[in-house]
PDB file of C-alpha atoms in Angstrom:
ATOM      1  CA  MET A   1     -10.617  10.445  -3.072  1.00 47.00           C
ATOM      2  CA  SER A   2     -13.657   8.622  -4.329  1.00 53.00           C
ATOM      3  CA  ASN A   3     -16.390   7.103  -1.902  1.00 64.00           C
ATOM      4  CA  GLU A   4     -15.700   3.461  -2.489  1.00 83.00           C
ATOM      5  CA  GLU A   5     -14.330   0.886  -0.171  1.00 88.00           C
ATOM      6  CA  ILE A   6     -10.653   0.686   0.528  1.00 90.00           C
ATOM      7  CA  ILE A   7      -9.729  -3.105   0.585  1.00 90.00           C
ATOM      8  CA  LEU A   8      -7.212  -3.841   2.808  1.00 91.00           C
ATOM      9  CA  THR A   9      -5.528  -7.141   4.296  1.00 89.00           C
ATOM     10  CA  ARG A  10      -5.005  -6.673   8.356  1.00 90.00           C
ATOM     11  CA  GLU A  11      -1.426  -6.047   7.747  1.00 90.00           C
ATOM     12  CA  GLY A  12      -2.147  -3.575   5.134  1.00 91.00           C
ATOM     13  CA  LEU A  13      -4.440  -1.778   7.923  1.00 94.00           C
ATOM     14  CA  ASP A  14      -2.304  -2.293  10.873  1.00 95.00           C
ATOM     15  CA  LYS A  15       0.363  -0.702   8.752  1.00 94.00           C
ATOM     16  CA  LEU A  16      -1.829   2.420   7.898  1.00 95.00           C
ATOM     17  CA  GLN A  17      -3.078   2.945  11.504  1.00 97.00           C
ATOM     18  CA  ALA A  18       0.747   2.772  12.782  1.00 97.00           C
ATOM     19  CA  GLU A  19       1.623   5.363  10.189  1.00 97.00           C
ATOM     20  CA  LEU A  20      -1.618   7.574  11.073  1.00 98.00           C
ATOM     21  CA  ASP A  21      -0.527   7.258  15.066  1.00 98.00           C
ATOM     22  CA  ASP A  22       2.938   8.037  14.253  1.00 98.00           C
ATOM     23  CA  LEU A  23       2.067  11.438  12.308  1.00 98.00           C
ATOM     24  CA  LYS A  24      -0.361  12.310  14.532  1.00 97.00           C
ATOM     25  CA  TYR A  25       1.063  11.697  18.080  1.00 97.00           C
ATOM     26  CA  VAL A  26       5.001  11.946  17.396  1.00 97.00           C
ATOM     27  CA  LYS A  27       5.476  13.642  14.182  1.00 97.00           C
ATOM     28  CA  ARG A  28       3.047  16.455  15.448  1.00 97.00           C
ATOM     29  CA  LYS A  29       4.743  17.333  18.466  1.00 97.00           C
ATOM     30  CA  GLU A  30       8.358  17.350  16.651  1.00 97.00           C
ATOM     31  CA  LEU A  31       6.985  19.586  13.913  1.00 96.00           C
ATOM     32  CA  ALA A  32       5.289  22.117  16.274  1.00 96.00           C
ATOM     33  CA  ALA A  33       8.684  22.016  18.199  1.00 96.00           C
ATOM     34  CA  ARG A  34      10.565  23.120  15.135  1.00 95.00           C
ATOM     35  CA  ILE A  35       8.075  25.712  14.158  1.00 94.00           C
ATOM     36  CA  LYS A  36       8.501  27.325  17.409  1.00 94.00           C
ATOM     37  CA  LEU A  37      12.383  27.333  17.676  1.00 93.00           C
ATOM     38  CA  ALA A  38      12.023  28.908  14.047  1.00 91.00           C
ATOM     39  CA  ILE A  39       9.314  31.572  14.989  1.00 92.00           C
ATOM     40  CA  SER A  40      11.953  32.276  17.929  1.00 91.00           C
ATOM     41  CA  TYR A  41      14.697  33.246  15.182  1.00 85.00           C
ATOM     42  CA  GLY A  42      12.553  35.929  14.725  1.00 83.00           C
ATOM     43  CA  ASP A  43      11.576  37.732  10.908  1.00 84.00           C
ATOM     44  CA  LEU A  44       8.984  35.183   9.469  1.00 85.00           C
ATOM     45  CA  LYS A  45       9.395  36.827   6.025  1.00 84.00           C
ATOM     46  CA  GLU A  46      12.770  35.771   5.335  1.00 85.00           C
ATOM     47  CA  ASN A  47      13.076  32.656   7.542  1.00 89.00           C
ATOM     48  CA  SER A  48      13.693  29.509   5.172  1.00 90.00           C
ATOM     49  CA  GLU A  49      13.615  27.071   8.334  1.00 92.00           C
ATOM     50  CA  TYR A  50       9.836  28.454   9.550  1.00 93.00           C
ATOM     51  CA  HIS A  51       8.688  28.101   5.821  1.00 93.00           C
ATOM     52  CA  SER A  52      10.160  24.838   5.712  1.00 94.00           C
ATOM     53  CA  ALA A  53       8.354  23.738   8.833  1.00 94.00           C
ATOM     54  CA  LYS A  54       5.160  24.971   7.685  1.00 94.00           C
ATOM     55  CA  ASP A  55       5.563  23.370   4.060  1.00 96.00           C
ATOM     56  CA  ASP A  56       5.962  20.047   6.346  1.00 96.00           C
ATOM     57  CA  GLN A  57       3.270  20.764   8.235  1.00 97.00           C
ATOM     58  CA  ALA A  58       1.057  21.151   5.261  1.00 97.00           C
ATOM     59  CA  PHE A  59       2.054  17.902   3.644  1.00 97.00           C
ATOM     60  CA  MET A  60       1.915  15.969   7.106  1.00 97.00           C
ATOM     61  CA  GLU A  61      -1.746  17.590   7.667  1.00 97.00           C
ATOM     62  CA  THR A  62      -2.692  16.303   4.089  1.00 98.00           C
ATOM     63  CA  ARG A  63      -0.968  12.745   4.573  1.00 97.00           C
ATOM     64  CA  ILE A  64      -2.939  12.659   8.076  1.00 98.00           C
ATOM     65  CA  MET A  65      -6.450  13.510   6.338  1.00 97.00           C
ATOM     66  CA  GLN A  66      -5.653  10.978   3.716  1.00 96.00           C
ATOM     67  CA  LEU A  67      -5.080   7.900   5.589  1.00 96.00           C
ATOM     68  CA  GLU A  68      -7.825   9.149   8.156  1.00 97.00           C
ATOM     69  CA  LYS A  69     -10.202   8.765   4.973  1.00 95.00           C
ATOM     70  CA  MET A  70      -8.934   5.506   3.916  1.00 94.00           C
ATOM     71  CA  LEU A  71      -9.164   4.103   7.469  1.00 96.00           C
ATOM     72  CA  ASN A  72     -12.727   5.328   7.296  1.00 96.00           C
ATOM     73  CA  LYS A  73     -13.430   3.271   4.101  1.00 94.00           C
ATOM     74  CA  ALA A  74     -11.616   0.427   4.844  1.00 94.00           C
ATOM     75  CA  LYS A  75     -12.887  -3.113   4.586  1.00 91.00           C
ATOM     76  CA  VAL A  76     -10.574  -5.604   5.639  1.00 92.00           C
ATOM     77  CA  VAL A  77     -10.052  -9.283   4.164  1.00 87.00           C
ATOM     78  CA  GLU A  78      -9.152 -11.691   6.705  1.00 82.00           C
ATOM     79  CA  ALA A  79      -6.700 -14.461   6.017  1.00 72.00           C
ATOM     80  CA  GLY A  80      -8.706 -17.387   7.960  1.00 72.00           C
ATOM     81  CA  GLN A  81     -11.817 -16.445   5.847  1.00 74.00           C
ATOM     82  CA  MET A  82     -10.765 -17.045   2.600  1.00 78.00           C
ATOM     83  CA  ASP A  83     -11.386 -19.538  -0.093  1.00 81.00           C
ATOM     84  CA  LEU A  84      -8.062 -21.267  -0.967  1.00 86.00           C
ATOM     85  CA  SER A  85      -9.760 -23.044  -3.960  1.00 91.00           C
ATOM     86  CA  ASN A  86      -9.095 -19.778  -6.046  1.00 93.00           C
ATOM     87  CA  VAL A  87      -7.121 -16.503  -5.885  1.00 95.00           C
ATOM     88  CA  GLN A  88      -8.833 -13.806  -3.970  1.00 92.00           C
ATOM     89  CA  ILE A  89      -7.644 -10.449  -2.534  1.00 91.00           C
ATOM     90  CA  GLY A  90      -5.490 -11.309   0.271  1.00 90.00           C
ATOM     91  CA  SER A  91      -4.335 -14.590  -1.325  1.00 93.00           C
ATOM     92  CA  THR A  92      -0.278 -15.303  -1.355  1.00 94.00           C
ATOM     93  CA  VAL A  93       0.322 -17.091  -4.911  1.00 96.00           C
ATOM     94  CA  ILE A  94       3.212 -19.153  -6.048  1.00 97.00           C
ATOM     95  CA  LEU A  95       3.903 -18.766 -10.090  1.00 97.00           C
ATOM     96  CA  ASN A  96       6.435 -20.801 -12.431  1.00 97.00           C
ATOM     97  CA  ASP A  97       7.163 -17.936 -14.925  1.00 95.00           C
ATOM     98  CA  ILE A  98       7.047 -20.339 -17.995  1.00 93.00           C
ATOM     99  CA  GLU A  99       9.621 -18.758 -19.999  1.00 91.00           C
ATOM    100  CA  PHE A 100      12.453 -18.657 -17.338  1.00 92.00           C
ATOM    101  CA  SER A 101      11.206 -21.949 -15.601  1.00 93.00           C
ATOM    102  CA  GLU A 102      11.453 -19.812 -12.520  1.00 95.00           C
ATOM    103  CA  LYS A 103       9.280 -19.449  -9.340  1.00 96.00           C
ATOM    104  CA  VAL A 104       7.547 -16.122  -7.858  1.00 96.00           C
ATOM    105  CA  GLU A 105       5.446 -15.288  -5.100  1.00 96.00           C
ATOM    106  CA  TYR A 106       3.054 -12.578  -4.929  1.00 96.00           C
ATOM    107  CA  LYS A 107       0.619 -11.369  -2.488  1.00 95.00           C
ATOM    108  CA  ILE A 108      -2.463  -9.936  -4.000  1.00 94.00           C
ATOM    109  CA  VAL A 109      -3.677  -6.963  -1.944  1.00 93.00           C
ATOM    110  CA  GLY A 110      -5.574  -3.716  -2.645  1.00 91.00           C
ATOM    111  CA  PRO A 111      -4.106  -0.659  -4.420  1.00 91.00           C
ATOM    112  CA  ALA A 112      -3.427   1.556  -1.050  1.00 90.00           C
ATOM    113  CA  GLU A 113      -0.859  -1.726  -0.251  1.00 92.00           C
ATOM    114  CA  ALA A 114       0.342  -2.505  -3.234  1.00 94.00           C
ATOM    115  CA  ASP A 115       4.496  -2.429  -3.144  1.00 93.00           C
ATOM    116  CA  VAL A 116       6.157  -4.380  -5.848  1.00 90.00           C
ATOM    117  CA  VAL A 117       9.380  -4.164  -4.118  1.00 94.00           C
ATOM    118  CA  ASP A 118       7.574  -6.289  -1.281  1.00 94.00           C
ATOM    119  CA  ASN A 119       6.167  -8.567  -3.483  1.00 95.00           C
ATOM    120  CA  LYS A 120       2.824  -7.219  -2.826  1.00 95.00           C
ATOM    121  CA  ILE A 121       0.742  -6.390  -6.208  1.00 96.00           C
ATOM    122  CA  SER A 122      -2.687  -4.597  -6.773  1.00 95.00           C
ATOM    123  CA  TYR A 123      -5.866  -6.549  -7.553  1.00 94.00           C
ATOM    124  CA  GLU A 124      -5.981  -3.551 -10.376  1.00 94.00           C
ATOM    125  CA  SER A 125      -2.595  -4.497 -11.904  1.00 94.00           C
ATOM    126  CA  PRO A 126      -2.657  -6.550 -14.995  1.00 94.00           C
ATOM    127  CA  LEU A 127      -1.307  -9.710 -13.315  1.00 95.00           C
ATOM    128  CA  GLY A 128      -3.487  -9.114 -10.159  1.00 95.00           C
ATOM    129  CA  LYS A 129      -6.725  -8.741 -12.607  1.00 95.00           C
ATOM    130  CA  GLU A 130      -5.360 -12.001 -14.592  1.00 96.00           C
ATOM    131  CA  LEU A 131      -5.079 -13.963 -11.163  1.00 97.00           C
ATOM    132  CA  LEU A 132      -8.383 -13.456  -9.363  1.00 95.00           C
ATOM    133  CA  GLY A 133     -10.969 -16.508  -9.622  1.00 95.00           C
ATOM    134  CA  LYS A 134      -7.708 -18.485 -10.826  1.00 96.00           C
ATOM    135  CA  LYS A 135      -7.072 -21.804  -9.600  1.00 96.00           C
ATOM    136  CA  VAL A 136      -3.845 -24.166  -9.221  1.00 96.00           C
ATOM    137  CA  GLY A 137      -2.810 -25.213 -12.316  1.00 96.00           C
ATOM    138  CA  ASP A 138      -4.359 -22.502 -14.477  1.00 97.00           C
ATOM    139  CA  LYS A 139      -2.148 -20.747 -17.116  1.00 97.00           C
ATOM    140  CA  ILE A 140      -2.196 -17.184 -16.599  1.00 96.00           C
ATOM    141  CA  ARG A 141      -1.220 -14.640 -19.906  1.00 96.00           C
ATOM    142  CA  VAL A 142      -0.187 -11.199 -18.773  1.00 95.00           C
ATOM    143  CA  ALA A 143       0.579  -8.550 -21.602  1.00 92.00           C
ATOM    144  CA  ALA A 144       4.197  -6.387 -20.824  1.00 86.00           C
ATOM    145  CA  PRO A 145       6.430  -3.749 -22.153  1.00 87.00           C
ATOM    146  CA  MET A 146       9.042  -6.664 -23.603  1.00 87.00           C
ATOM    147  CA  GLY A 147       6.000  -8.985 -24.557  1.00 90.00           C
ATOM    148  CA  GLU A 148       3.219 -11.479 -23.067  1.00 93.00           C
ATOM    149  CA  ILE A 149       4.599 -13.289 -19.922  1.00 94.00           C
ATOM    150  CA  GLN A 150       2.962 -16.528 -19.298  1.00 96.00           C
ATOM    151  CA  TYR A 151       2.686 -18.294 -15.846  1.00 97.00           C
ATOM    152  CA  GLU A 152       1.186 -21.514 -13.998  1.00 97.00           C
ATOM    153  CA  LEU A 153      -0.368 -20.898 -10.777  1.00 97.00           C
ATOM    154  CA  LEU A 154       1.298 -23.280  -8.559  1.00 97.00           C
ATOM    155  CA  GLU A 155      -0.069 -22.642  -5.203  1.00 96.00           C
ATOM    156  CA  ILE A 156      -2.724 -20.691  -3.408  1.00 95.00           C
ATOM    157  CA  ARG A 157      -2.198 -19.628   0.165  1.00 91.00           C
ATOM    158  CA  ALA A 158      -3.780 -17.499   2.807  1.00 83.00           C
ATOM    159  CA  VAL A 159      -0.813 -15.693   4.449  1.00 67.00           C
TER     160      VAL A 159
END
C-alpha cells in the first residue's frame, strides 16, 4: 500500500472502523478459542482444524494491518462542506443514460469504498474520472466494452 491519502466519505470511514473493531475485539477472541480447541485435539502436524484456524488467523491479522494503515492515511470528505455546483468525491449524481433514456444514480467515492452493487463508484473508474468537475446539464461520454456510453448529468447531491 502506498503512502498516499485514502479518500473516504464519512460512511466509508465508519464502515472500515466497524470492520476493524469487529476483527480486533470479536473475531480475534473467537479465533483464539478455535485454535485452543484445535490444540486440545493433539498432534498438530495432522490436525486440519488447527491448520485451518491458523490460516484464518493469518488472513485476519493481514486484514487488520491493512485496515489500520488505511484508517491512518484516511482523509474524510464531509458532505456538509461540499460545493454542489460541480461533481466531486462524495457527490451523489443522477445521470440520464441517453441511449436507454434511463436514470441512474451513483455516489462518487474513493477506491477503498467503491461497490458497484451499492452504486458507489470510484473517482478512479472511467465514469468517475469523467464525472469529476462536471456541472448539471453536462454531457459525459465513457468508453465501455460494448462501445461508448453517453450520459447527461441531471442532479448533484451531497448525500
